[in-house]
Amino acid sequence: MEASSIAVYGLSPISQRTHLSASSTLMSEVLNEADTLTTDQVIVQTTAQTAEPTSSLTGSTSQFWKVFGSTFITIFLAELGDKTQVATLLMSAESHAPWSVFTGAAIALINTSLLGVLVGQWLSSRVSPRTLDIAAGLTLALLSIAMLWDAVGL
């Protein structure tokens, strides 16, 4: 690689020398190992040595699908048969406009989910995960006690 082509990228002279030195060292290592290789194999080997590993990309894609899948299944199962689904069923039956009811319910669910995600992100930047777990557990326990109290009629 020529110094003039590096200067186009706005690198300082010191950075240019460092880059040229690293490129030359890499090429000499590849060429020393490539006594019996074809030119195409040398190019592939050079590219493989200089390219960033794709395992982090694969890991992030895999992580995305794990989080997406667990979120979808959890929310889908939690929403089945709850009061929101019953309400949309009744609204659709009464209005005879199922697509309007679907659109309104979907937008409402998206907005409440967005609110939950934003508040969760804000909380996670200020409170430790362990504290959030304890607070969520206590909140659910208190709600359960209150519902039990109401059901028993005390």
PDB file of C-alpha atoms in Angstrom, residues 56-66:
ATOM      1  CA  SER A  56     -19.148 -11.609  17.635  1.00  0.00           C
ATOM      2  CA  LEU A  57     -21.651 -10.920  14.847  1.00  0.00           C
ATOM      3  CA  THR A  58     -22.952 -14.476  15.017  1.00  0.00           C
ATOM      4  CA  GLY A  59     -23.105 -14.215  18.809  1.00  0.00           C
ATOM      5  CA  SER A  60     -25.098 -10.992  18.699  1.00  0.00           C
ATOM      6  CA  THR A  61     -27.493 -12.445  16.124  1.00  0.00           C
ATOM      7  CA  SER A  62     -27.928 -15.544  18.243  1.00  0.00           C
ATOM      8  CA  GLN A  63     -28.447 -13.400  21.350  1.00  0.00           C
ATOM      9  CA  PHE A  64     -31.053 -11.309  19.504  1.00  0.00           C
ATOM     10  CA  TRP A  65     -33.086 -14.376  18.549  1.00  0.00           C
ATOM     11  CA  LYS A  66     -32.870 -15.834  22.072  1.00  0.00           C
TER      12      LYS A  66
END
